[in-house]
Amino acid sequence: MVYQFGLIGHPVSQSKSPIIHNYFLKNMGFNGQYNLYDVLESQLSKKVIELRENNIDGFNVTVPYKEKIIPLLDGLDEKAEKLQSVNTVKREKEKLIGYNTDGVGYLESLRQAYPSFIKHTSKKNILLLGAGGAARGIYYTLQEFRPARLDIANRTVNRAYDICDGYQNSSVYSLSEVEGCLSKYDLIIQTTNIGMEPDDKKQIISLKYLSSATIVSDIVYKPKLTQFLNEAKQRKANLLFGDTMLWYQAAKSFEIWTNHSVDGLEPFEFEKGVI
Ligand code: ATR
């Protein structure tokens, strides 16, 4: 069997997904390839029809199509349905089914780096910065562990209320409100795309009141040491880099497509171009 995988989005040329998936294919002893499909919105539907006709086994979906892909699919798994966001599509017989591995990818990266944190989540206070699609995926995955607090701070507070609707251990803050109470959090997760642009010196919030006992995490993976993590490092906090989330969400996609776990493979440092 020769697997056919790929990534749909716009733009996609900077994506690390081909490196990771080709590494999985090679190290699992499978034949196959992972292609990049840079698609304009007007061409999205045509591209999905083409991929169906070519019997693609599976593909990833990235910005800006994680929601827009949904009407073009035949079904969604429970998590993708709840999130209304798809980052992984699998061909199951003649049907294209959507999944979302972003949240579990984040969780796994946290578990690998800080194993005891996940074991004691019910005692932990967690803060998400941002209320976009990425925050939503992480929020719902962490919520399943019933943390003591799972708060959200966002520039537009109404978007944060939309996410945590109904969970009694969640509060919503504006970005400026939350700056003064950072020390109460065991984990702070930066989920916006601030820091992704080269020379982006903007900080989503000041970390002046950060405790050194806190784990500070940024889902931006390029640069690896974002401004946000750099400031957290200077304040001697514990860090969690974004590239491991990318690795583990890719691992989950690969497992969905092939029914094979890549658990034995060690995440590599993309920046060093190790493979
Ligand atoms: P994604 O689906 O990739 O998470 P998104 O839905 O566009 O992207 O969400 C982007 C997040 O980054 C949001 O939380 C957004 O805040 P708003 O909801 O107020 O728009 C946040 N964001 C983007 N630019 C920002 C900025 N300059 N300052 C603060 N927050 C910003």
PDB file of C-alpha atoms and ligand atoms in Angstrom:
ATOM      1  CA  MET A   1       0.000   0.000   0.000  1.00  0.00           C
ATOM      2  CA  VAL A   2       1.190   3.526  -0.824  1.00  0.00           C
ATOM      3  CA  TYR A   3      -0.356   6.117   1.483  1.00  0.00           C
ATOM      4  CA  GLN A   4      -1.438   9.460   0.063  1.00  0.00           C
ATOM      5  CA  PHE A   5      -1.612  12.240   2.662  1.00  0.00           C
ATOM      6  CA  GLY A   6      -1.487  16.023   2.479  1.00  0.00           C
ATOM      7  CA  LEU A   7      -2.290  19.423   3.911  1.00  0.00           C
ATOM      8  CA  ILE A   8      -4.880  21.907   2.660  1.00  0.00           C
ATOM      9  CA  GLY A   9      -4.592  25.549   3.674  1.00  0.00           C
ATOM     10  CA  HIS A  10      -3.426  28.963   2.581  1.00  0.00           C
ATOM     11  CA  PRO A  11      -0.556  29.620   2.887  1.00  0.00           C
ATOM     12  CA  VAL A  12       1.073  26.238   3.550  1.00  0.00           C
ATOM     13  CA  SER A  13       4.616  26.599   2.262  1.00  0.00           C
ATOM     14  CA  GLN A  14       6.033  27.225   5.764  1.00  0.00           C
ATOM     15  CA  SER A  15       4.391  24.098   7.183  1.00  0.00           C
ATOM     16  CA  LYS A  16       6.474  21.572   9.104  1.00  0.00           C
ATOM     17  CA  SER A  17       3.826  18.864   8.612  1.00  0.00           C
ATOM     18  CA  PRO A  18       5.505  17.209   5.567  1.00  0.00           C
ATOM     19  CA  ILE A  19       8.749  16.818   7.531  1.00  0.00           C
ATOM     20  CA  ILE A  20       6.942  15.196  10.442  1.00  0.00           C
ATOM     21  CA  HIS A  21       4.661  12.919   8.398  1.00  0.00           C
ATOM     22  CA  ASN A  22       7.409  11.815   6.035  1.00  0.00           C
ATOM     23  CA  TYR A  23       9.468  10.997   9.127  1.00  0.00           C
ATOM     24  CA  PHE A  24       6.567   8.914  10.486  1.00  0.00           C
ATOM     25  CA  LEU A  25       6.133   7.117   7.148  1.00  0.00           C
ATOM     26  CA  LYS A  26       9.822   6.328   6.853  1.00  0.00           C
ATOM     27  CA  ASN A  27      10.299   5.221  10.453  1.00  0.00           C
ATOM     28  CA  MET A  28       7.151   3.110  10.498  1.00  0.00           C
ATOM     29  CA  GLY A  29       8.335   1.371   7.323  1.00  0.00           C
ATOM     30  CA  PHE A  30       5.386   2.588   5.218  1.00  0.00           C
ATOM     31  CA  ASN A  31       5.370   3.743   1.619  1.00  0.00           C
ATOM     32  CA  GLY A  32       3.643   7.000   0.919  1.00  0.00           C
ATOM     33  CA  GLN A  33       3.855  10.720   0.542  1.00  0.00           C
ATOM     34  CA  TYR A  34       2.552  13.893   2.162  1.00  0.00           C
ATOM     35  CA  ASN A  35       1.836  16.788  -0.211  1.00  0.00           C
ATOM     36  CA  LEU A  36       1.119  20.465   0.362  1.00  0.00           C
ATOM     37  CA  TYR A  37      -2.018  21.876  -1.268  1.00  0.00           C
ATOM     38  CA  ASP A  38      -2.033  25.676  -1.213  1.00  0.00           C
ATOM     39  CA  VAL A  39      -5.646  26.390  -2.118  1.00  0.00           C
ATOM     40  CA  LEU A  40      -7.557  29.655  -2.516  1.00  0.00           C
ATOM     41  CA  GLU A  41     -10.996  29.699  -0.932  1.00  0.00           C
ATOM     42  CA  SER A  42     -12.731  29.780  -4.349  1.00  0.00           C
ATOM     43  CA  GLN A  43     -10.939  26.504  -5.223  1.00  0.00           C
ATOM     44  CA  LEU A  44     -11.503  24.657  -1.933  1.00  0.00           C
ATOM     45  CA  SER A  45     -14.551  22.668  -2.985  1.00  0.00           C
ATOM     46  CA  LYS A  46     -12.957  21.676  -6.308  1.00  0.00           C
ATOM     47  CA  LYS A  47      -9.812  20.531  -4.512  1.00  0.00           C
ATOM     48  CA  VAL A  48     -11.752  18.338  -2.100  1.00  0.00           C
ATOM     49  CA  ILE A  49     -13.608  16.708  -5.033  1.00  0.00           C
ATOM     50  CA  GLU A  50     -10.258  16.088  -6.727  1.00  0.00           C
ATOM     51  CA  LEU A  51      -8.773  14.524  -3.580  1.00  0.00           C
ATOM     52  CA  ARG A  52     -11.830  12.265  -3.284  1.00  0.00           C
ATOM     53  CA  GLU A  53     -11.462  11.144  -6.891  1.00  0.00           C
ATOM     54  CA  ASN A  54      -7.771  10.446  -6.327  1.00  0.00           C
ATOM     55  CA  ASN A  55      -8.678   8.284  -3.298  1.00  0.00           C
ATOM     56  CA  ILE A  56      -6.526  10.271  -0.876  1.00  0.00           C
ATOM     57  CA  ASP A  57      -6.198   8.360   2.422  1.00  0.00           C
ATOM     58  CA  GLY A  58      -6.198  11.414   4.630  1.00  0.00           C
ATOM     59  CA  PHE A  59      -5.299  15.063   4.842  1.00  0.00           C
ATOM     60  CA  ASN A  60      -4.768  17.828   7.375  1.00  0.00           C
ATOM     61  CA  VAL A  61      -6.583  21.136   7.260  1.00  0.00           C
ATOM     62  CA  THR A  62      -5.073  24.384   8.469  1.00  0.00           C
ATOM     63  CA  VAL A  63      -5.937  28.075   8.483  1.00  0.00           C
ATOM     64  CA  PRO A  64      -8.190  29.455   7.139  1.00  0.00           C
ATOM     65  CA  TYR A  65     -10.265  26.339   6.356  1.00  0.00           C
ATOM     66  CA  LYS A  66     -10.783  24.484   9.641  1.00  0.00           C
ATOM     67  CA  GLU A  67     -14.466  25.485   9.671  1.00  0.00           C
ATOM     68  CA  LYS A  68     -15.010  26.013   5.959  1.00  0.00           C
ATOM     69  CA  ILE A  69     -14.104  22.410   5.174  1.00  0.00           C
ATOM     70  CA  ILE A  70     -17.010  21.043   7.247  1.00  0.00           C
ATOM     71  CA  PRO A  71     -19.827  21.309   4.621  1.00  0.00           C
ATOM     72  CA  LEU A  72     -17.572  19.510   2.122  1.00  0.00           C
ATOM     73  CA  LEU A  73     -17.226  16.415   4.346  1.00  0.00           C
ATOM     74  CA  ASP A  74     -19.581  13.452   4.912  1.00  0.00           C
ATOM     75  CA  GLY A  75     -19.360  13.393   8.708  1.00  0.00           C
ATOM     76  CA  LEU A  76     -17.524  14.535  11.835  1.00  0.00           C
ATOM     77  CA  ASP A  77     -16.332  12.683  14.905  1.00  0.00           C
ATOM     78  CA  GLU A  78     -17.654  13.820  18.275  1.00  0.00           C
ATOM     79  CA  LYS A  79     -14.852  16.257  19.107  1.00  0.00           C
ATOM     80  CA  ALA A  80     -14.790  17.944  15.683  1.00  0.00           C
ATOM     81  CA  GLU A  81     -18.576  18.245  15.881  1.00  0.00           C
ATOM     82  CA  LYS A  82     -18.383  19.907  19.284  1.00  0.00           C
ATOM     83  CA  LEU A  83     -15.579  22.254  18.228  1.00  0.00           C
ATOM     84  CA  GLN A  84     -16.967  22.858  14.714  1.00  0.00           C
ATOM     85  CA  SER A  85     -13.325  22.746  13.646  1.00  0.00           C
ATOM     86  CA  VAL A  86     -11.488  20.079  11.633  1.00  0.00           C
ATOM     87  CA  ASN A  87      -7.723  19.668  11.329  1.00  0.00           C
ATOM     88  CA  THR A  88      -7.689  16.041  10.143  1.00  0.00           C
ATOM     89  CA  VAL A  89      -9.765  14.277   7.462  1.00  0.00           C
ATOM     90  CA  LYS A  90      -9.777  10.519   6.896  1.00  0.00           C
ATOM     91  CA  ARG A  91     -11.246   8.617   3.969  1.00  0.00           C
ATOM     92  CA  GLU A  92     -13.329   5.824   5.428  1.00  0.00           C
ATOM     93  CA  LYS A  93     -14.575   3.678   2.533  1.00  0.00           C
ATOM     94  CA  GLU A  94     -16.079   6.321   0.239  1.00  0.00           C
ATOM     95  CA  LYS A  95     -16.674   8.880   2.979  1.00  0.00           C
ATOM     96  CA  LEU A  96     -14.548  11.777   4.183  1.00  0.00           C
ATOM     97  CA  ILE A  97     -14.773  12.096   7.981  1.00  0.00           C
ATOM     98  CA  GLY A  98     -13.450  15.112   9.922  1.00  0.00           C
ATOM     99  CA  TYR A  99     -11.524  14.947  13.216  1.00  0.00           C
ATOM    100  CA  ASN A 100      -9.774  17.451  15.453  1.00  0.00           C
ATOM    101  CA  THR A 101      -6.433  16.506  17.049  1.00  0.00           C
ATOM    102  CA  ASP A 102      -5.317  19.992  18.146  1.00  0.00           C
ATOM    103  CA  GLY A 103      -6.495  19.662  21.749  1.00  0.00           C
ATOM    104  CA  VAL A 104      -5.190  16.123  22.292  1.00  0.00           C
ATOM    105  CA  GLY A 105      -1.919  17.165  20.655  1.00  0.00           C
ATOM    106  CA  TYR A 106      -1.551  19.943  23.200  1.00  0.00           C
ATOM    107  CA  LEU A 107      -2.476  17.632  26.068  1.00  0.00           C
ATOM    108  CA  GLU A 108       0.090  15.049  25.017  1.00  0.00           C
ATOM    109  CA  SER A 109       2.839  17.670  24.734  1.00  0.00           C
ATOM    110  CA  LEU A 110       1.998  18.795  28.288  1.00  0.00           C
ATOM    111  CA  ARG A 111       1.901  15.212  29.561  1.00  0.00           C
ATOM    112  CA  GLN A 112       5.293  14.409  28.073  1.00  0.00           C
ATOM    113  CA  ALA A 113       6.982  17.529  29.429  1.00  0.00           C
ATOM    114  CA  TYR A 114       5.242  17.715  32.834  1.00  0.00           C
ATOM    115  CA  PRO A 115       3.798  14.250  33.619  1.00  0.00           C
ATOM    116  CA  SER A 116       2.772  15.065  37.188  1.00  0.00           C
ATOM    117  CA  PHE A 117       0.718  18.081  36.096  1.00  0.00           C
ATOM    118  CA  ILE A 118      -1.892  15.965  34.317  1.00  0.00           C
ATOM    119  CA  LYS A 119      -2.117  13.573  37.280  1.00  0.00           C
ATOM    120  CA  HIS A 120      -3.148  16.423  39.574  1.00  0.00           C
ATOM    121  CA  THR A 121      -5.249  18.557  37.267  1.00  0.00           C
ATOM    122  CA  SER A 122      -8.135  18.771  39.702  1.00  0.00           C
ATOM    123  CA  LYS A 123      -5.896  20.931  41.919  1.00  0.00           C
ATOM    124  CA  LYS A 124      -4.525  23.102  39.118  1.00  0.00           C
ATOM    125  CA  ASN A 125      -5.406  26.625  38.025  1.00  0.00           C
ATOM    126  CA  ILE A 126      -5.101  27.109  34.274  1.00  0.00           C
ATOM    127  CA  LEU A 127      -5.320  30.293  32.219  1.00  0.00           C
ATOM    128  CA  LEU A 128      -5.800  30.453  28.460  1.00  0.00           C
ATOM    129  CA  LEU A 129      -4.820  33.643  26.649  1.00  0.00           C
ATOM    130  CA  GLY A 130      -6.903  34.009  23.490  1.00  0.00           C
ATOM    131  CA  ALA A 131     -10.314  32.712  22.424  1.00  0.00           C
ATOM    132  CA  GLY A 132      -9.889  31.624  18.801  1.00  0.00           C
ATOM    133  CA  GLY A 133     -10.105  28.145  17.292  1.00  0.00           C
ATOM    134  CA  ALA A 134      -6.884  26.932  18.920  1.00  0.00           C
ATOM    135  CA  ALA A 135      -8.022  28.069  22.379  1.00  0.00           C
ATOM    136  CA  ARG A 136     -11.365  26.316  21.891  1.00  0.00           C
ATOM    137  CA  GLY A 137      -9.712  22.964  21.110  1.00  0.00           C
ATOM    138  CA  ILE A 138      -7.372  23.179  24.077  1.00  0.00           C
ATOM    139  CA  TYR A 139     -10.126  24.410  26.394  1.00  0.00           C
ATOM    140  CA  TYR A 140     -12.477  21.476  25.721  1.00  0.00           C
ATOM    141  CA  THR A 141      -9.694  18.913  26.043  1.00  0.00           C
ATOM    142  CA  LEU A 142      -8.468  20.331  29.376  1.00  0.00           C
ATOM    143  CA  GLN A 143     -12.029  20.718  30.648  1.00  0.00           C
ATOM    144  CA  GLU A 144     -12.418  16.922  30.585  1.00  0.00           C
ATOM    145  CA  PHE A 145      -9.833  16.813  33.413  1.00  0.00           C
ATOM    146  CA  ARG A 146     -11.982  19.103  35.607  1.00  0.00           C
ATOM    147  CA  PRO A 147      -9.223  21.558  36.611  1.00  0.00           C
ATOM    148  CA  ALA A 148      -9.743  23.675  39.741  1.00  0.00           C
ATOM    149  CA  ARG A 149      -9.814  26.726  37.464  1.00  0.00           C
ATOM    150  CA  LEU A 150      -9.899  26.972  33.684  1.00  0.00           C
ATOM    151  CA  ASP A 151     -10.035  30.700  32.966  1.00  0.00           C
ATOM    152  CA  ILE A 152      -9.815  32.595  29.698  1.00  0.00           C
ATOM    153  CA  ALA A 153      -8.529  36.100  29.047  1.00  0.00           C
ATOM    154  CA  ASN A 154      -9.090  37.623  25.641  1.00  0.00           C
ATOM    155  CA  ARG A 155      -8.996  41.008  23.940  1.00  0.00           C
ATOM    156  CA  THR A 156     -12.654  40.524  22.980  1.00  0.00           C
ATOM    157  CA  VAL A 157     -14.184  39.141  26.169  1.00  0.00           C
ATOM    158  CA  ASN A 158     -17.433  38.001  24.535  1.00  0.00           C
ATOM    159  CA  ARG A 159     -15.532  35.437  22.467  1.00  0.00           C
ATOM    160  CA  ALA A 160     -14.150  33.981  25.705  1.00  0.00           C
ATOM    161  CA  TYR A 161     -17.670  33.745  27.198  1.00  0.00           C
ATOM    162  CA  ASP A 162     -18.756  31.802  24.103  1.00  0.00           C
ATOM    163  CA  ILE A 163     -16.136  29.140  24.793  1.00  0.00           C
ATOM    164  CA  CYS A 164     -16.607  28.576  28.515  1.00  0.00           C
ATOM    165  CA  ASP A 165     -20.362  28.770  28.521  1.00  0.00           C
ATOM    166  CA  GLY A 166     -21.628  26.694  31.439  1.00  0.00           C
ATOM    167  CA  TYR A 167     -18.421  25.371  33.079  1.00  0.00           C
ATOM    168  CA  GLN A 168     -18.601  26.482  36.719  1.00  0.00           C
ATOM    169  CA  ASN A 169     -14.825  26.610  37.268  1.00  0.00           C
ATOM    170  CA  SER A 170     -14.240  29.141  34.476  1.00  0.00           C
ATOM    171  CA  SER A 171     -13.986  32.913  34.680  1.00  0.00           C
ATOM    172  CA  VAL A 172     -13.460  35.357  31.857  1.00  0.00           C
ATOM    173  CA  TYR A 173     -11.106  38.330  32.008  1.00  0.00           C
ATOM    174  CA  SER A 174      -9.920  41.094  29.785  1.00  0.00           C
ATOM    175  CA  LEU A 175      -6.192  40.983  29.055  1.00  0.00           C
ATOM    176  CA  SER A 176      -5.457  43.956  31.306  1.00  0.00           C
ATOM    177  CA  GLU A 177      -7.511  42.500  34.196  1.00  0.00           C
ATOM    178  CA  VAL A 178      -5.645  39.222  34.247  1.00  0.00           C
ATOM    179  CA  GLU A 179      -2.125  40.704  34.325  1.00  0.00           C
ATOM    180  CA  GLY A 180      -2.309  41.435  38.055  1.00  0.00           C
ATOM    181  CA  CYS A 181      -3.379  37.926  39.115  1.00  0.00           C
ATOM    182  CA  LEU A 182      -0.990  35.739  37.113  1.00  0.00           C
ATOM    183  CA  SER A 183       0.689  34.328  40.222  1.00  0.00           C
ATOM    184  CA  LYS A 184      -2.343  32.173  41.051  1.00  0.00           C
ATOM    185  CA  TYR A 185      -1.989  30.084  37.875  1.00  0.00           C
ATOM    186  CA  ASP A 186      -0.082  26.805  37.619  1.00  0.00           C
ATOM    187  CA  LEU A 187      -0.265  26.843  33.808  1.00  0.00           C
ATOM    188  CA  ILE A 188      -0.641  29.765  31.396  1.00  0.00           C
ATOM    189  CA  ILE A 189      -1.190  28.959  27.713  1.00  0.00           C
ATOM    190  CA  GLN A 190      -0.690  31.593  25.003  1.00  0.00           C
ATOM    191  CA  THR A 191      -2.972  30.479  22.131  1.00  0.00           C
ATOM    192  CA  THR A 192      -3.003  33.506  19.806  1.00  0.00           C
ATOM    193  CA  ASN A 193      -0.764  34.006  16.806  1.00  0.00           C
ATOM    194  CA  ILE A 194       1.059  36.935  18.424  1.00  0.00           C
ATOM    195  CA  GLY A 195       4.786  36.301  18.131  1.00  0.00           C
ATOM    196  CA  MET A 196       4.602  34.465  14.824  1.00  0.00           C
ATOM    197  CA  GLU A 197       5.714  37.331  12.606  1.00  0.00           C
ATOM    198  CA  PRO A 198       9.476  37.845  12.355  1.00  0.00           C
ATOM    199  CA  ASP A 199      10.575  40.647  14.688  1.00  0.00           C
ATOM    200  CA  ASP A 200       7.173  40.629  16.379  1.00  0.00           C
ATOM    201  CA  LYS A 201       8.011  42.193  19.722  1.00  0.00           C
ATOM    202  CA  LYS A 202       4.386  42.549  20.803  1.00  0.00           C
ATOM    203  CA  GLN A 203       3.464  40.866  24.079  1.00  0.00           C
ATOM    204  CA  ILE A 204      -0.132  39.793  24.638  1.00  0.00           C
ATOM    205  CA  ILE A 205       0.195  40.651  28.366  1.00  0.00           C
ATOM    206  CA  SER A 206       2.923  41.701  30.760  1.00  0.00           C
ATOM    207  CA  LEU A 207       4.383  38.843  32.824  1.00  0.00           C
ATOM    208  CA  LYS A 208       5.463  41.136  35.640  1.00  0.00           C
ATOM    209  CA  TYR A 209       3.392  39.255  38.246  1.00  0.00           C
ATOM    210  CA  LEU A 210       4.287  35.759  37.034  1.00  0.00           C
ATOM    211  CA  SER A 211       5.372  33.171  39.615  1.00  0.00           C
ATOM    212  CA  SER A 212       8.485  31.114  38.842  1.00  0.00           C
ATOM    213  CA  ALA A 213       6.483  27.992  39.797  1.00  0.00           C
ATOM    214  CA  THR A 214       4.142  28.472  36.812  1.00  0.00           C
ATOM    215  CA  ILE A 215       4.398  26.514  33.560  1.00  0.00           C
ATOM    216  CA  VAL A 216       4.259  28.989  30.677  1.00  0.00           C
ATOM    217  CA  SER A 217       3.305  27.623  27.307  1.00  0.00           C
ATOM    218  CA  ASP A 218       3.079  29.191  23.852  1.00  0.00           C
ATOM    219  CA  ILE A 219       1.491  27.362  20.926  1.00  0.00           C
ATOM    220  CA  VAL A 220       3.439  29.515  18.451  1.00  0.00           C
ATOM    221  CA  TYR A 221       6.319  27.264  17.371  1.00  0.00           C
ATOM    222  CA  LYS A 222       8.328  29.547  15.152  1.00  0.00           C
ATOM    223  CA  PRO A 223      10.398  31.066  16.635  1.00  0.00           C
ATOM    224  CA  LYS A 224      10.708  28.358  19.244  1.00  0.00           C
ATOM    225  CA  LEU A 225      11.582  30.873  21.948  1.00  0.00           C
ATOM    226  CA  THR A 226       8.864  33.472  21.393  1.00  0.00           C
ATOM    227  CA  GLN A 227       8.982  36.852  23.093  1.00  0.00           C
ATOM    228  CA  PHE A 228       6.382  35.516  25.493  1.00  0.00           C
ATOM    229  CA  LEU A 229       8.450  32.470  26.456  1.00  0.00           C
ATOM    230  CA  ASN A 230      11.598  34.551  26.560  1.00  0.00           C
ATOM    231  CA  GLU A 231      10.114  36.838  29.180  1.00  0.00           C
ATOM    232  CA  ALA A 232       8.828  33.805  31.122  1.00  0.00           C
ATOM    233  CA  LYS A 233      12.326  32.312  30.974  1.00  0.00           C
ATOM    234  CA  GLN A 234      13.839  35.498  32.353  1.00  0.00           C
ATOM    235  CA  ARG A 235      11.375  35.227  35.231  1.00  0.00           C
ATOM    236  CA  LYS A 236      12.604  31.636  35.790  1.00  0.00           C
ATOM    237  CA  ALA A 237       9.252  30.037  35.024  1.00  0.00           C
ATOM    238  CA  ASN A 238       8.888  26.530  33.555  1.00  0.00           C
ATOM    239  CA  LEU A 239       8.478  26.517  29.769  1.00  0.00           C
ATOM    240  CA  LEU A 240       6.515  24.441  27.257  1.00  0.00           C
ATOM    241  CA  PHE A 241       7.390  25.054  23.601  1.00  0.00           C
ATOM    242  CA  GLY A 242       4.850  25.043  20.750  1.00  0.00           C
ATOM    243  CA  ASP A 243       6.681  22.635  18.469  1.00  0.00           C
ATOM    244  CA  THR A 244       5.895  19.622  20.630  1.00  0.00           C
ATOM    245  CA  MET A 245       2.162  20.320  20.265  1.00  0.00           C
ATOM    246  CA  LEU A 246       2.645  20.269  16.501  1.00  0.00           C
ATOM    247  CA  TRP A 247       4.417  16.927  16.776  1.00  0.00           C
ATOM    248  CA  TYR A 248       1.736  15.284  18.902  1.00  0.00           C
ATOM    249  CA  GLN A 249      -1.228  16.597  16.903  1.00  0.00           C
ATOM    250  CA  ALA A 250       0.505  15.195  13.813  1.00  0.00           C
ATOM    251  CA  ALA A 251       1.062  11.888  15.630  1.00  0.00           C
ATOM    252  CA  LYS A 252      -2.666  11.684  16.414  1.00  0.00           C
ATOM    253  CA  SER A 253      -3.569  12.431  12.769  1.00  0.00           C
ATOM    254  CA  PHE A 254      -1.177   9.720  11.594  1.00  0.00           C
ATOM    255  CA  GLU A 255      -2.735   7.237  14.024  1.00  0.00           C
ATOM    256  CA  ILE A 256      -6.222   8.064  12.771  1.00  0.00           C
ATOM    257  CA  TRP A 257      -5.141   7.542   9.153  1.00  0.00           C
ATOM    258  CA  THR A 258      -3.091   4.364   9.569  1.00  0.00           C
ATOM    259  CA  ASN A 259      -4.409   2.802  12.816  1.00  0.00           C
ATOM    260  CA  HIS A 260      -0.765   2.593  13.905  1.00  0.00           C
ATOM    261  CA  SER A 261       0.709   4.390  16.900  1.00  0.00           C
ATOM    262  CA  VAL A 262       3.972   6.316  16.532  1.00  0.00           C
ATOM    263  CA  ASP A 263       4.494   6.386  20.308  1.00  0.00           C
ATOM    264  CA  GLY A 264       7.978   4.896  20.059  1.00  0.00           C
ATOM    265  CA  LEU A 265       9.303   7.749  17.898  1.00  0.00           C
ATOM    266  CA  GLU A 266      11.018  10.623  19.682  1.00  0.00           C
ATOM    267  CA  PRO A 267      10.071  14.199  18.736  1.00  0.00           C
ATOM    268  CA  PHE A 268      12.973  15.867  17.002  1.00  0.00           C
ATOM    269  CA  GLU A 269      14.064  19.491  16.962  1.00  0.00           C
ATOM    270  CA  PHE A 270      12.750  20.938  13.707  1.00  0.00           C
ATOM    271  CA  GLU A 271      14.915  24.025  13.856  1.00  0.00           C
ATOM    272  CA  LYS A 272      18.062  21.951  13.868  1.00  0.00           C
ATOM    273  CA  GLY A 273      16.879  20.042  10.797  1.00  0.00           C
ATOM    274  CA  VAL A 274      17.900  16.817  12.488  1.00  0.00           C
ATOM    275  CA  ILE A 275      16.395  14.394   9.979  1.00  0.00           C
TER     276      ILE A 275
HETATM  277  P1  ATR B   1      -7.221  30.757  15.527  1.00  0.00           P
HETATM  278  O1  ATR B   1      -8.409  30.011  15.000  1.00  0.00           O
HETATM  279  O2  ATR B   1      -5.949  30.442  14.779  1.00  0.00           O
HETATM  280  O3  ATR B   1      -7.042  30.627  17.010  1.00  0.00           O
HETATM  281  P2  ATR B   1      -8.618  33.305  15.473  1.00  0.00           P
HETATM  282  O4  ATR B   1      -9.927  32.617  15.595  1.00  0.00           O
HETATM  283  O5  ATR B   1      -8.491  34.389  14.480  1.00  0.00           O
HETATM  284  O6  ATR B   1      -7.444  32.302  15.134  1.00  0.00           O
HETATM  285  O7  ATR B   1      -8.204  33.833  16.933  1.00  0.00           O
HETATM  286  C1  ATR B   1      -7.099  34.616  17.123  1.00  0.00           C
HETATM  287  C2  ATR B   1      -6.926  34.946  18.609  1.00  0.00           C
HETATM  288  O8  ATR B   1      -5.841  35.863  18.711  1.00  0.00           O
HETATM  289  C3  ATR B   1      -8.112  35.648  19.250  1.00  0.00           C
HETATM  290  O9  ATR B   1      -8.159  35.347  20.616  1.00  0.00           O
HETATM  291  C4  ATR B   1      -7.743  37.131  19.034  1.00  0.00           C
HETATM  292  O10 ATR B   1      -8.386  38.026  19.921  1.00  0.00           O
HETATM  293  P3  ATR B   1      -9.841  38.622  19.547  1.00  0.00           P
HETATM  294  O11 ATR B   1     -10.812  37.508  19.824  1.00  0.00           O
HETATM  295  O12 ATR B   1     -10.002  39.793  20.419  1.00  0.00           O
HETATM  296  O13 ATR B   1      -9.780  38.983  18.079  1.00  0.00           O
HETATM  297  C5  ATR B   1      -6.281  37.053  19.347  1.00  0.00           C
HETATM  298  N1  ATR B   1      -5.534  38.186  18.809  1.00  0.00           N
HETATM  299  C6  ATR B   1      -5.129  38.352  17.527  1.00  0.00           C
HETATM  300  N2  ATR B   1      -4.436  39.517  17.410  1.00  0.00           N
HETATM  301  C7  ATR B   1      -4.376  40.071  18.657  1.00  0.00           C
HETATM  302  C8  ATR B   1      -3.785  41.227  19.208  1.00  0.00           C
HETATM  303  N3  ATR B   1      -3.095  42.102  18.433  1.00  0.00           N
HETATM  304  N4  ATR B   1      -3.936  41.476  20.536  1.00  0.00           N
HETATM  305  C9  ATR B   1      -4.613  40.609  21.320  1.00  0.00           C
HETATM  306  N5  ATR B   1      -5.197  39.485  20.863  1.00  0.00           N
HETATM  307  C10 ATR B   1      -5.086  39.213  19.553  1.00  0.00           C
END
